[in-house]
Amino acid sequence: MAEELALLVADVFEAAGALRRAGEALAGAEGQTQARWQLMSVVSEESLPVARAARRLGVARQGVQRIANELVRDGLAEFRDNPDHRTSSLLALTLSGRRALEAITARAEAAHRAMGEGIAQADLATLRALLRRLTEQTDQWAEAEAEAGTGTGAEAGGAKRGTRSRAAADRQPE
């Protein structure tokens, strides 16, 4: 069991790398990066403070702040007043940002059809369910390790898994 799981982990990392490269190509065709695409996707349904967007993406706030500033500089997003917190502005897409996101999403949908050709929809659904279960069990293990203070759990593995809306997750190449 442990050996098979280790092989699966290697396969997942390899697949993630391939999907990341494909995502960069898809976003690059529209003059964006995958990181910008992901942030635009996260704030596409609702405006969010940068810190909350970073948590959803499971990455450091500082990196997301840099990308948010670039999106604002390029006219793809804007900072809006946050009625719940005066010092934490909300990041929102502009019309230009929505158009850029729609263009990348359309490219991604076509790419996903090509990538998934010959794979039964039921197989994809089973795989997704299994990966979600494995992720949940891995997070539980890491949290237990962190609580036990062994140093091999969450703090050794990096940031806690972020969450995204279902629509945002469906737009991502990974």
Coordinates of C-alpha atoms in Angstrom, one line a residue, residues 34-130:
Q34 CA -1.0 31.2 -14.8
A35 CA -0.6 33.0 -11.5
R36 CA -2.5 36.0 -12.8
W37 CA -5.1 33.7 -14.3
Q38 CA -5.6 32.0 -11.0
L39 CA -6.0 35.2 -9.1
M40 CA -8.4 36.6 -11.7
S41 CA -10.4 33.4 -11.4
V42 CA -10.6 33.6 -7.6
V43 CA -11.9 37.1 -7.6
S44 CA -14.2 36.7 -10.6
E45 CA -17.3 35.7 -8.6
E46 CA -16.8 38.1 -5.7
S47 CA -14.4 40.8 -4.8
L48 CA -12.0 39.7 -2.0
P49 CA -9.3 41.1 0.2
V50 CA -5.9 40.0 -1.0
A51 CA -5.3 38.0 2.2
R52 CA -8.5 35.9 1.6
A53 CA -7.6 35.4 -2.1
A54 CA -4.2 34.1 -1.0
R55 CA -5.8 31.7 1.5
R56 CA -8.1 30.4 -1.2
L57 CA -5.1 29.8 -3.5
G58 CA -3.1 28.3 -0.7
V59 CA -0.1 30.7 -1.3
A60 CA 1.6 33.5 0.5
R61 CA -0.2 36.8 0.8
Q62 CA 2.9 38.8 -0.3
G63 CA 3.0 37.0 -3.7
V64 CA -0.7 37.5 -4.3
Q65 CA -0.3 41.2 -3.3
R66 CA 2.4 41.6 -6.0
I67 CA 0.2 40.0 -8.6
A68 CA -2.8 42.0 -7.5
N69 CA -0.8 45.2 -7.9
E70 CA 0.3 44.2 -11.4
L71 CA -3.3 43.4 -12.4
V72 CA -4.4 46.8 -11.1
R73 CA -1.5 48.5 -12.9
D74 CA -2.5 46.8 -16.1
G75 CA -6.2 47.8 -15.8
L76 CA -7.4 44.2 -15.3
A77 CA -8.5 44.7 -11.7
E78 CA -9.1 47.5 -9.2
F79 CA -9.1 47.9 -5.5
R80 CA -12.4 48.9 -4.0
D81 CA -13.4 50.1 -0.5
N82 CA -14.2 47.2 1.8
P83 CA -17.3 48.0 3.9
D84 CA -16.2 45.4 6.5
H85 CA -12.6 46.6 6.9
R86 CA -11.4 50.1 6.1
T87 CA -7.7 49.1 5.7
S88 CA -8.2 46.0 3.7
S89 CA -9.4 46.8 0.2
L90 CA -11.3 44.4 -2.0
L91 CA -9.7 43.2 -5.3
A92 CA -12.2 43.2 -8.1
L93 CA -11.9 42.5 -11.9
T94 CA -12.5 45.3 -14.3
L95 CA -14.4 44.8 -17.6
S96 CA -11.0 44.3 -19.3
G97 CA -10.0 41.7 -16.6
R98 CA -13.3 39.8 -17.2
R99 CA -12.6 39.8 -20.9
A100 CA -9.1 38.5 -20.4
L101 CA -10.4 35.8 -18.0
E102 CA -13.1 34.8 -20.5
A103 CA -10.5 34.4 -23.3
I104 CA -8.3 32.2 -21.2
T105 CA -11.2 30.2 -20.0
A106 CA -12.4 29.6 -23.5
R107 CA -8.9 28.4 -24.5
A108 CA -8.8 26.1 -21.4
E109 CA -12.1 24.6 -22.2
A110 CA -10.9 23.6 -25.7
A111 CA -7.6 22.3 -24.2
H112 CA -9.5 20.3 -21.6
R113 CA -11.6 18.6 -24.3
A114 CA -8.5 17.7 -26.2
M115 CA -6.6 16.5 -23.0
G116 CA -9.6 14.4 -21.9
E117 CA -10.2 12.8 -25.2
G118 CA -10.6 9.0 -24.8
I119 CA -11.0 9.2 -21.0
A120 CA -14.5 8.3 -19.8
Q121 CA -16.3 11.0 -17.8
A122 CA -17.0 8.3 -15.1
D123 CA -13.3 7.6 -14.8
L124 CA -12.6 11.3 -14.4
A125 CA -15.3 11.7 -11.8
T126 CA -13.9 8.6 -9.9
L127 CA -10.3 10.0 -10.1
R128 CA -11.5 13.4 -8.8
A129 CA -13.3 11.8 -5.9
L130 CA -10.3 9.7 -5.0

